[in-house]
mmCIF file of C-alpha atoms and ligand atoms in Angstrom:
data_model
loop_
_atom_site.group_PDB
_atom_site.id
_atom_site.type_symbol
_atom_site.label_atom_id
_atom_site.label_comp_id
_atom_site.label_asym_id
_atom_site.label_seq_id
_atom_site.Cartn_x
_atom_site.Cartn_y
_atom_site.Cartn_z
ATOM 1 C CA UNK J 112 17.645 -1.836 7.291
ATOM 2 C CA UNK J 113 19.328 -2.235 10.642
ATOM 3 C CA UNK J 114 19.451 0.638 13.016
ATOM 4 C CA UNK J 115 23.027 1.849 13.343
ATOM 5 C CA UNK J 116 22.682 4.763 15.734
ATOM 6 C CA UNK J 117 22.372 7.276 12.914
ATOM 7 C CA UNK J 118 18.763 8.178 13.694
ATOM 8 C CA UNK J 119 19.246 9.713 17.138
ATOM 9 C CA UNK J 120 19.495 13.244 15.779
ATOM 10 C CA UNK J 121 16.848 13.064 13.107
ATOM 11 C CA UNK J 122 14.089 10.907 14.613
ATOM 12 C CA UNK J 123 10.738 12.596 15.195
ATOM 13 C CA UNK J 124 8.418 9.603 14.919
ATOM 14 C CA UNK J 125 8.867 6.358 16.831
ATOM 15 C CA UNK J 126 6.708 3.597 15.337
ATOM 16 C CA UNK J 127 6.216 0.432 17.343
ATOM 17 C CA UNK J 128 4.922 -3.055 16.834
ATOM 18 C CA UNK J 129 3.039 -4.223 19.955
ATOM 19 C CA UNK J 130 2.955 -8.023 20.507
ATOM 20 C CA UNK J 131 6.434 -9.340 21.188
ATOM 21 C CA UNK J 132 7.998 -5.862 20.998
ATOM 22 C CA UNK J 133 6.515 -3.861 23.879
ATOM 23 C CA UNK J 134 4.216 -6.533 25.365
ATOM 24 C CA UNK J 135 4.066 -10.289 25.672
ATOM 25 C CA UNK J 136 1.654 -11.640 23.064
ATOM 26 C CA UNK J 137 -1.980 -10.860 23.920
ATOM 27 C CA UNK J 138 -0.886 -9.648 27.353
ATOM 28 C CA UNK J 139 -1.347 -6.222 28.996
ATOM 29 C CA UNK J 140 1.406 -3.602 28.802
ATOM 30 C CA UNK J 141 3.672 -3.920 31.848
ATOM 31 C CA UNK J 142 4.736 -0.921 33.993
ATOM 32 C CA UNK J 143 8.394 -1.097 32.900
ATOM 33 C CA UNK J 144 7.611 -0.640 29.204
ATOM 34 C CA UNK J 145 4.816 1.810 29.934
ATOM 35 C CA UNK J 146 7.456 4.002 31.627
ATOM 36 C CA UNK J 147 9.630 3.767 28.499
ATOM 37 C CA UNK J 148 6.707 4.945 26.358
ATOM 38 C CA UNK J 149 6.211 7.845 28.798
ATOM 39 C CA UNK J 150 9.875 8.850 28.401
ATOM 40 C CA UNK J 151 9.765 8.505 24.603
ATOM 41 C CA UNK J 152 6.567 10.518 24.304
ATOM 42 C CA UNK J 153 8.293 13.542 25.844
ATOM 43 C CA UNK J 154 10.629 13.716 22.842
ATOM 44 C CA UNK J 155 8.949 11.901 19.969
ATOM 45 C CA UNK J 156 5.597 11.356 18.350
ATOM 46 C CA UNK J 157 4.586 7.720 18.905
ATOM 47 C CA UNK J 158 2.422 5.348 16.874
ATOM 48 C CA UNK J 159 1.654 1.642 17.197
ATOM 49 C CA UNK J 160 1.616 -0.271 13.913
ATOM 50 C CA UNK J 161 -0.220 -3.501 14.669
ATOM 51 C CA UNK J 162 -1.734 -6.603 13.117
ATOM 52 C CA UNK J 163 -4.845 -6.662 15.325
ATOM 53 C CA UNK J 164 -7.788 -4.299 15.464
ATOM 54 C CA UNK J 165 -7.170 -0.784 16.854
ATOM 55 C CA UNK J 166 -9.536 -1.203 19.807
ATOM 56 C CA UNK J 167 -7.998 -4.511 20.834
ATOM 57 C CA UNK J 168 -4.510 -2.985 20.696
ATOM 58 C CA UNK J 169 -5.616 0.076 22.639
ATOM 59 C CA UNK J 170 -7.270 -2.167 25.241
ATOM 60 C CA UNK J 171 -4.143 -4.286 25.621
ATOM 61 C CA UNK J 172 -2.182 -1.085 26.195
ATOM 62 C CA UNK J 173 -4.574 -0.146 29.009
ATOM 63 C CA UNK J 174 -5.906 2.850 27.070
ATOM 64 C CA UNK J 175 -2.429 4.369 26.719
ATOM 65 C CA UNK J 176 -2.618 7.763 24.925
ATOM 66 C CA UNK J 177 -1.104 6.853 21.578
ATOM 67 C CA UNK J 178 -2.113 6.691 17.899
ATOM 68 C CA UNK J 179 -2.808 3.163 16.672
ATOM 69 C CA UNK J 180 -2.680 1.745 13.159
ATOM 70 C CA UNK J 181 -4.522 -1.592 13.181
ATOM 71 C CA UNK J 182 -5.158 -4.540 10.893
ATOM 72 C CA UNK J 183 -1.989 -3.921 8.852
ATOM 73 C CA UNK J 184 -3.202 -0.422 7.961
ATOM 74 C CA UNK J 185 -6.767 -1.366 7.112
ATOM 75 C CA UNK J 186 -7.763 0.581 10.209
ATOM 76 C CA UNK J 187 -6.367 3.764 11.779
ATOM 77 C CA UNK J 188 -7.067 5.361 15.140
ATOM 78 C CA UNK J 189 -5.883 8.690 16.508
ATOM 79 C CA UNK J 190 -5.795 9.422 20.198
ATOM 80 C CA UNK J 191 -7.914 12.442 21.113
ATOM 81 C CA UNK J 192 -6.428 13.909 24.283
ATOM 82 C CA UNK J 193 -9.402 16.211 24.817
ATOM 83 C CA UNK J 194 -11.853 13.335 24.852
ATOM 84 C CA UNK J 195 -9.373 10.895 26.362
ATOM 85 C CA UNK J 196 -10.110 8.209 23.810
ATOM 86 C CA UNK J 197 -8.991 6.585 20.611
ATOM 87 C CA UNK J 198 -10.996 7.801 17.632
ATOM 88 C CA UNK J 199 -11.169 5.508 14.608
ATOM 89 C CA UNK J 200 -10.428 7.751 11.622
ATOM 90 C CA UNK J 201 -10.183 5.124 8.921
ATOM 91 C CA UNK J 202 -11.664 1.680 8.430
ATOM 92 C CA UNK J 203 -11.313 -0.230 5.174
ATOM 93 C CA UNK J 204 -13.470 -3.029 3.881
ATOM 94 C CA UNK J 205 -12.043 -4.953 0.942
ATOM 95 C CA UNK J 206 -13.665 -7.911 -0.777
ATOM 96 C CA UNK J 207 -11.245 -9.864 -2.941
ATOM 97 C CA UNK J 208 -13.406 -12.878 -3.811
ATOM 98 C CA UNK J 209 -16.438 -14.850 -2.606
ATOM 99 C CA UNK J 210 -16.028 -16.605 0.748
ATOM 100 C CA UNK J 211 -16.719 -19.991 -0.845
ATOM 101 C CA UNK J 212 -13.552 -19.666 -2.932
ATOM 102 C CA UNK J 213 -11.494 -19.031 0.203
ATOM 103 C CA UNK J 214 -13.096 -21.904 2.129
ATOM 104 C CA UNK J 215 -12.460 -24.274 -0.754
ATOM 105 C CA UNK J 216 -8.827 -23.229 -1.079
ATOM 106 C CA UNK J 217 -8.252 -23.594 2.663
ATOM 107 C CA UNK J 218 -9.812 -27.075 2.590
ATOM 108 C CA UNK J 219 -7.494 -28.067 -0.247
ATOM 109 C CA UNK J 220 -4.479 -26.857 1.747
ATOM 110 C CA UNK J 221 -5.658 -28.847 4.787
ATOM 111 C CA UNK J 222 -5.811 -32.010 2.689
ATOM 112 C CA UNK J 223 -2.321 -31.290 1.396
ATOM 113 C CA UNK J 224 -0.992 -30.646 4.919
ATOM 114 C CA UNK J 225 -2.831 -33.595 6.498
ATOM 115 C CA UNK J 226 -4.579 -31.174 8.862
ATOM 116 C CA UNK J 227 -8.196 -31.913 8.187
ATOM 117 C CA UNK J 228 -9.199 -32.141 11.853
ATOM 118 C CA UNK J 229 -9.994 -28.810 13.487
ATOM 119 C CA UNK J 230 -12.335 -27.273 16.090
ATOM 120 C CA UNK J 231 -15.018 -24.778 15.035
ATOM 121 C CA UNK J 232 -14.558 -23.107 11.662
ATOM 122 C CA UNK J 233 -11.607 -23.766 9.388
ATOM 123 C CA UNK J 234 -11.385 -20.150 8.206
ATOM 124 C CA UNK J 235 -12.235 -16.917 9.994
ATOM 125 C CA UNK J 236 -13.449 -13.905 8.009
ATOM 126 C CA UNK J 237 -13.059 -10.407 9.430
ATOM 127 C CA UNK J 238 -15.207 -7.392 8.560
ATOM 128 C CA UNK J 239 -12.195 -5.620 7.001
ATOM 129 C CA UNK J 240 -11.660 -8.397 4.475
ATOM 130 C CA UNK J 241 -8.737 -9.856 6.387
ATOM 131 C CA UNK J 242 -8.797 -13.632 6.750
ATOM 132 C CA UNK J 243 -7.362 -15.853 9.453
ATOM 133 C CA UNK J 244 -6.450 -19.417 8.532
ATOM 134 C CA UNK J 245 -6.276 -21.125 11.956
ATOM 135 C CA UNK J 246 -4.678 -24.517 11.494
ATOM 136 C CA UNK J 247 -6.344 -25.893 14.651
ATOM 137 C CA UNK J 248 -9.676 -24.157 13.915
ATOM 138 C CA UNK J 249 -11.444 -21.125 15.399
ATOM 139 C CA UNK J 250 -12.615 -22.982 18.516
ATOM 140 C CA UNK J 251 -9.366 -24.718 19.404
ATOM 141 C CA UNK J 252 -8.287 -24.697 23.027
ATOM 142 C CA UNK J 253 -5.929 -21.802 23.793
ATOM 143 C CA UNK J 254 -3.420 -24.169 25.473
ATOM 144 C CA UNK J 255 -3.355 -26.345 22.340
ATOM 145 C CA UNK J 256 -2.823 -23.257 20.179
ATOM 146 C CA UNK J 257 0.086 -22.016 22.285
ATOM 147 C CA UNK J 258 1.721 -25.457 22.352
ATOM 148 C CA UNK J 259 1.257 -26.039 18.618
ATOM 149 C CA UNK J 260 4.129 -24.091 17.105
ATOM 150 C CA UNK J 261 5.967 -21.819 19.571
ATOM 151 C CA UNK J 262 9.120 -21.637 17.414
ATOM 152 C CA UNK J 263 7.187 -21.585 14.106
ATOM 153 C CA UNK J 264 9.017 -24.640 12.868
ATOM 154 C CA UNK J 265 5.708 -26.245 11.834
ATOM 155 C CA UNK J 266 4.362 -23.238 9.927
ATOM 156 C CA UNK J 267 7.591 -22.139 8.214
ATOM 157 C CA UNK J 268 7.627 -25.022 5.729
ATOM 158 C CA UNK J 269 3.918 -24.455 4.991
ATOM 159 C CA UNK J 270 4.323 -20.702 4.552
ATOM 160 C CA UNK J 271 5.413 -20.689 0.865
ATOM 161 C CA UNK J 272 2.518 -23.013 0.006
ATOM 162 C CA UNK J 273 -0.107 -20.833 1.720
ATOM 163 C CA UNK J 274 1.485 -17.736 0.208
ATOM 164 C CA UNK J 275 1.287 -19.185 -3.307
ATOM 165 C CA UNK J 276 -2.323 -20.309 -2.808
ATOM 166 C CA UNK J 277 -3.355 -16.828 -1.651
ATOM 167 C CA UNK J 278 -1.422 -14.820 -4.202
ATOM 168 C CA UNK J 279 -3.968 -11.988 -4.258
ATOM 169 C CA UNK J 280 -3.135 -11.299 -0.604
ATOM 170 C CA UNK J 281 -0.104 -10.800 1.592
ATOM 171 C CA UNK J 282 0.284 -13.777 3.912
ATOM 172 C CA UNK J 283 1.863 -13.656 7.376
ATOM 173 C CA UNK J 284 2.703 -16.276 9.964
ATOM 174 C CA UNK J 285 0.347 -14.882 12.607
ATOM 175 C CA UNK J 286 -0.749 -15.617 16.154
ATOM 176 C CA UNK J 287 0.283 -18.943 17.660
ATOM 177 C CA UNK J 288 -1.057 -21.444 15.138
ATOM 178 C CA UNK J 289 -2.469 -19.518 12.190
ATOM 179 C CA UNK J 290 -1.743 -17.528 9.056
ATOM 180 C CA UNK J 291 -2.982 -13.959 8.571
ATOM 181 C CA UNK J 292 -4.167 -13.334 5.020
ATOM 182 C CA UNK J 293 -4.459 -9.648 4.188
ATOM 183 C CA UNK J 294 -5.787 -8.054 0.987
ATOM 184 C CA UNK J 295 -3.101 -6.249 -1.017
ATOM 185 C CA UNK J 296 -1.658 -3.640 -0.752
ATOM 186 C CA UNK J 297 -2.058 -3.630 3.037
ATOM 187 C CA UNK J 298 0.915 -4.422 5.231
ATOM 188 C CA UNK J 299 2.763 -2.505 7.942
ATOM 189 C CA UNK J 300 5.068 -0.771 5.468
ATOM 190 C CA UNK J 301 2.180 0.531 3.374
ATOM 191 C CA UNK J 302 0.446 1.575 6.611
ATOM 192 C CA UNK J 303 3.496 3.417 7.908
ATOM 193 C CA UNK J 304 4.087 5.212 4.614
ATOM 194 C CA UNK J 305 0.495 6.420 4.553
ATOM 195 C CA UNK J 306 0.639 7.536 8.182
ATOM 196 C CA UNK J 307 3.829 9.515 7.475
ATOM 197 C CA UNK J 308 2.264 11.158 4.433
ATOM 198 C CA UNK J 309 -0.852 12.083 6.396
ATOM 199 C CA UNK J 310 1.015 13.426 9.417
ATOM 200 C CA UNK J 311 3.963 15.042 7.630
ATOM 201 C CA UNK J 312 6.893 12.832 8.634
ATOM 202 C CA UNK J 313 9.795 12.172 6.269
ATOM 203 C CA UNK J 314 11.169 8.645 5.979
ATOM 204 C CA UNK J 315 14.458 9.574 7.636
ATOM 205 C CA UNK J 316 12.587 10.939 10.647
ATOM 206 C CA UNK J 317 11.135 7.539 11.535
ATOM 207 C CA UNK J 318 12.495 4.722 13.663
ATOM 208 C CA UNK J 319 10.559 1.435 13.870
ATOM 209 C CA UNK J 320 10.834 -1.114 16.690
ATOM 210 C CA UNK J 321 9.684 -4.633 15.804
ATOM 211 C CA UNK J 322 10.273 -8.269 16.687
ATOM 212 C CA UNK J 323 8.882 -10.160 13.729
ATOM 213 C CA UNK J 324 11.192 -9.241 10.872
ATOM 214 C CA UNK J 325 12.107 -12.611 9.365
ATOM 215 C CA UNK J 326 10.436 -14.354 6.394
ATOM 216 C CA UNK J 327 6.658 -14.368 6.879
ATOM 217 C CA UNK J 328 6.823 -12.117 9.951
ATOM 218 C CA UNK J 329 4.501 -9.135 10.075
ATOM 219 C CA UNK J 330 7.359 -6.610 10.423
ATOM 220 C CA UNK J 331 9.299 -8.042 7.466
ATOM 221 C CA UNK J 332 8.214 -5.426 4.918
ATOM 222 C CA UNK J 333 9.255 -2.553 7.179
ATOM 223 C CA UNK J 334 12.546 -4.285 8.010
ATOM 224 C CA UNK J 335 13.398 -4.676 4.324
ATOM 225 C CA UNK J 336 12.402 -1.109 3.450
ATOM 226 C CA UNK J 337 14.389 2.084 3.790
ATOM 227 C CA UNK J 338 13.012 2.835 7.256
ATOM 228 C CA UNK J 339 15.440 2.627 10.153
ATOM 229 C CA UNK J 340 14.565 -0.541 12.067
ATOM 230 C CA UNK J 341 15.531 -1.458 15.607
ATOM 231 C CA UNK J 342 15.033 -5.208 16.153
ATOM 232 C CA UNK J 343 13.633 -6.218 19.552
ATOM 233 C CA UNK J 344 14.027 -9.916 20.186
ATOM 234 C CA UNK J 345 12.342 -9.944 23.598
ATOM 235 C CA UNK J 346 9.826 -7.371 24.833
ATOM 236 C CA UNK J 347 11.579 -7.415 28.230
ATOM 237 C CA UNK J 348 14.681 -6.038 26.496
ATOM 238 C CA UNK J 349 12.742 -3.122 24.996
ATOM 239 C CA UNK J 350 13.997 -0.572 27.599
ATOM 240 C CA UNK J 351 17.613 -1.512 26.839
ATOM 241 C CA UNK J 352 17.079 -1.309 23.075
ATOM 242 C CA UNK J 353 15.567 2.155 23.446
ATOM 243 C CA UNK J 354 18.503 3.300 25.568
ATOM 244 C CA UNK J 355 20.960 1.951 22.992
ATOM 245 C CA UNK J 356 19.439 3.577 19.955
ATOM 246 C CA UNK J 357 17.573 6.669 21.110
ATOM 247 C CA UNK J 358 18.248 7.992 24.588
HETATM 248 MG MG1 LIG E 570 5.256 -8.587 16.949
#
């Protein structure tokens, strides 16, 4: 649902994607957007709803005092002001199937895509049960990864195929050259709903800022839900978007 200005009066919780919304991808929070978070935190409760691990997100935000939902809701951290640190309050571990089955399926997709050359491992397994399918491999050069598919035009046609192959998971076009494969029912919408239930926020009291709301994007489920959604198409425009819809 698009944000139409309605929320101003009712918003109590501002939920934010990080990469591409308030920061450049994998890049520290800049002073301009940090100041916006400071202003927002005087009036609203804030939470980051991210795709990466809580500690990585918190580190990228320079230890900013804010709650963090990580790994599409498989992990949750709450900021403890007394201790001045993020405390991990929830950490899920889900096993869907043996690793061999995943490796075999990924190899089959590579043959289909003509992408059988890669550096390092062809699949990355995370402790939570999340899987990364890096098309260039786990050890690919960062410059190669960034140059591979900046506008996603190479992964978009592959997305339905990967999604169908991993039907027991939710699949996202993630990072610069990979797919994120997440055990069901975890996604940002499920994460946000659970956070609201735990912390006592009603749906109409929430406004979400995100950049990745199209097909396969990791904010898509929230965008298509009943939550008010403020699209941010460039993290440098975040201050303006906040002024337009909230301040
Ligand atoms: Mg994003």
